[in-house]
Structure formats: structure tokens, C-alpha cells
Coordinates of C-alpha atoms in Angstrom, one line a residue:
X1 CA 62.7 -20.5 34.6
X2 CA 60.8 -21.9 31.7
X3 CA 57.6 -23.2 32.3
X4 CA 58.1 -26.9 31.8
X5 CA 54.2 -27.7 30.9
X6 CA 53.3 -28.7 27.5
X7 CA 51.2 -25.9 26.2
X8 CA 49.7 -26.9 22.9
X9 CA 46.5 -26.1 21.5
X10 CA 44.6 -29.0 22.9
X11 CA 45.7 -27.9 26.5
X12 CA 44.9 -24.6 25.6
X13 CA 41.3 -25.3 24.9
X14 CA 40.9 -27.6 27.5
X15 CA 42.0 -24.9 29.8
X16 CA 39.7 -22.6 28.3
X17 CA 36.2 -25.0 28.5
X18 CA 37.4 -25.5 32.2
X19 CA 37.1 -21.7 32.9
X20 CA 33.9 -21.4 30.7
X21 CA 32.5 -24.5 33.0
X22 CA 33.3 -22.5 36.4
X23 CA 32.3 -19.3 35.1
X24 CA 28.9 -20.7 34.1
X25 CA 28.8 -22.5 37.9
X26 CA 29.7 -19.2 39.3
X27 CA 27.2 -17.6 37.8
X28 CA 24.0 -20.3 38.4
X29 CA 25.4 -20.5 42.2
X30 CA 25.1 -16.5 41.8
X31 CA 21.6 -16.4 40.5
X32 CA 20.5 -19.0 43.4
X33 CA 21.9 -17.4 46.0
X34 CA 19.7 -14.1 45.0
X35 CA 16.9 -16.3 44.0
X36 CA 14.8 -15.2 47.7
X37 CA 15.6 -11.4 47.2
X38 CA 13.9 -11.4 43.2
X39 CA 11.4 -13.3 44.2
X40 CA 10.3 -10.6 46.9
X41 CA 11.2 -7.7 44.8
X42 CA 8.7 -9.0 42.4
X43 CA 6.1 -9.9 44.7
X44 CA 6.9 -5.8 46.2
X45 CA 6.4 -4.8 42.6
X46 CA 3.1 -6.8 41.9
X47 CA 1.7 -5.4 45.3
X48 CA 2.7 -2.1 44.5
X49 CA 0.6 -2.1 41.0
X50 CA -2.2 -3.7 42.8
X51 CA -2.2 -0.8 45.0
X52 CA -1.8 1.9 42.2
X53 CA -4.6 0.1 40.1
X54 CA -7.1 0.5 43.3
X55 CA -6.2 4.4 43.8
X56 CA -6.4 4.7 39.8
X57 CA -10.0 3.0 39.9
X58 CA -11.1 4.9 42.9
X59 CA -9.8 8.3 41.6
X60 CA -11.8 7.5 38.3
X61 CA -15.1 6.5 40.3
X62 CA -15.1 9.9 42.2
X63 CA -14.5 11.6 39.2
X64 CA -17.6 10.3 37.5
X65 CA -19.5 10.6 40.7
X66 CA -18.0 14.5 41.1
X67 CA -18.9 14.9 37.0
X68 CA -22.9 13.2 37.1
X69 CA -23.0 15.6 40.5
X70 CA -22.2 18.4 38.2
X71 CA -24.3 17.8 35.6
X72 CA -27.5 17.2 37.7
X73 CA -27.0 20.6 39.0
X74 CA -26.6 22.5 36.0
X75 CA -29.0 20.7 34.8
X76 CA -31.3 21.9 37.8
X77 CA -30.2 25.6 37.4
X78 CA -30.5 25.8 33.5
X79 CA -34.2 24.1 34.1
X80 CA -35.0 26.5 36.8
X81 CA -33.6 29.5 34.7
X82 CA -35.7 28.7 32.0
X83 CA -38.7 28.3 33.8
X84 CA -37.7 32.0 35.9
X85 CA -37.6 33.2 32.5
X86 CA -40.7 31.7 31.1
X87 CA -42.6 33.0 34.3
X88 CA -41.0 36.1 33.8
X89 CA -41.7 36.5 29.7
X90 CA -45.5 34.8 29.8
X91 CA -46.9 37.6 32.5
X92 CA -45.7 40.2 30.5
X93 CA -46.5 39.2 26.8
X94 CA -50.3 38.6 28.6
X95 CA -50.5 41.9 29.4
X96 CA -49.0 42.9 25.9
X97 CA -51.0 41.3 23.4
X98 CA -54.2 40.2 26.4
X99 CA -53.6 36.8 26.8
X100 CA -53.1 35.6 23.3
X101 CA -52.9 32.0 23.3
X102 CA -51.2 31.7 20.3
X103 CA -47.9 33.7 21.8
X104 CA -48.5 31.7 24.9
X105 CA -48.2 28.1 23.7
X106 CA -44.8 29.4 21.4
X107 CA -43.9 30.5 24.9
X108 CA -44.3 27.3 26.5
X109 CA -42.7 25.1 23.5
X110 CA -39.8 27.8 23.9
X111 CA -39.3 26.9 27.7
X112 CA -40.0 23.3 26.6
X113 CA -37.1 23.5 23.9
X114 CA -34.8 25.0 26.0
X115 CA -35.1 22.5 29.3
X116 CA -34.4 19.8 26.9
X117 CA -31.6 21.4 25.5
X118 CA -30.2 22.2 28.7
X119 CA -30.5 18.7 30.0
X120 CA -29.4 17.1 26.9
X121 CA -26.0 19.2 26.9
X122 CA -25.5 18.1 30.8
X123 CA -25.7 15.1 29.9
X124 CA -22.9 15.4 27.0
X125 CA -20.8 17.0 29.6

């Protein structure tokens, strides 16, 4: 049987804009009907990122807070090293050379020196 239609070209394209037209209404009907579901997978993704930006933040303050913790403390034992060994060295250069006072103020500039030093590179750190 021969297909008694007329099938020139402007039933052809006619044809072919109708199927374009329900396509493209397929698709928007499509995209409204999952409309509800983005809209909470983006709201699951937003609250999610929220949530990673809080444990980020609060991982970074504890590290600061674990780092300053550090630093004061070898700041304290370099400072009490120094003066252990300034006790330690001024005793026995008095004995040595009787109490000089030039070899004792060197010594104390020396323990000086070195506290700062020490504090300064805790600080750095």
C-alpha cells in the first residue's frame, strides 16, 4: 500500500518544527517536574559547605591555639635553660678570675642575648 499523503518539503518541515515543539515541551515539563528535588540537592550542598567551612575554621583556630601553646613553652624552657646555664657559668667564672665584674656583666648580656633570641625564634615558629 502506498502511503496516499502528500509528502513534500513543506510537510516535511512542518512535521519536523512539530517534533522540535514537543521535544522542547517534553523537556521544560521534565525540568519542572524535578524542579523540588535540585532545589534541595542544592540547599544539601550549601549546608554541607557551611558545615565543612565551620570544621575548617575550627580545625585552624586549635591549631593556632595548639602552635602559640607551643611556643610559650619553648619559649619558657629555652628562658629557663639559659638562666640554669648563666647560674651555672657566673658561680664558677667568680671563683676563677674572683669576681671580676668585667666577665660578669659579658655573662649577663650573654644570658640577656640568648633569652631574646630564644623568644624571638618562638615567636617565628
Amino acid at each position: 500500500m502506498k502511503n496516499d499523503k502528500k509528502n513534500d518539503f513543506a510537510d516535511r518541515r512542518g512535521a519536523a518544527a512539530d517534533a522540535k515543539a514537543a521535544r522542547l515541551q517534553a523537556h521544560r515539563a521534565a525540568r519542572e517536574a524535578a524542579e523540588p528535588t535540585r532545589l534541595a540537592r542544592q540547599e544539601e550542598r550549601a549546608a554541607a559547605a557551611a558545615a565543612k567551612q565551620e570544621r575548617d575554621a575550627e580545625r585552624e583556630r586549635t591549631q593556632r591555639e595548639e602552635q602559640k601553646r607551643a611556643e610559650a613553652e619553648a619559649a619558657e624552657k629555652t628562658a629557663a635553660e639559659a638562666a640554669v646555664e648563666a647560674e651555672a657559668q657566673t658561680p664558677g667564672e667568680s671563683q676563677n678570675d674572683q669576681g671580676s665584674p668585667v666577665v660578669e656583666d659579658e655573662a649577663a648580656k650573654k644570658a640577656e642575648r640568648d633569652r631574646r633570641y630564644a623568644n624571638r625564634k618562638a615567636r617565628k615558629r
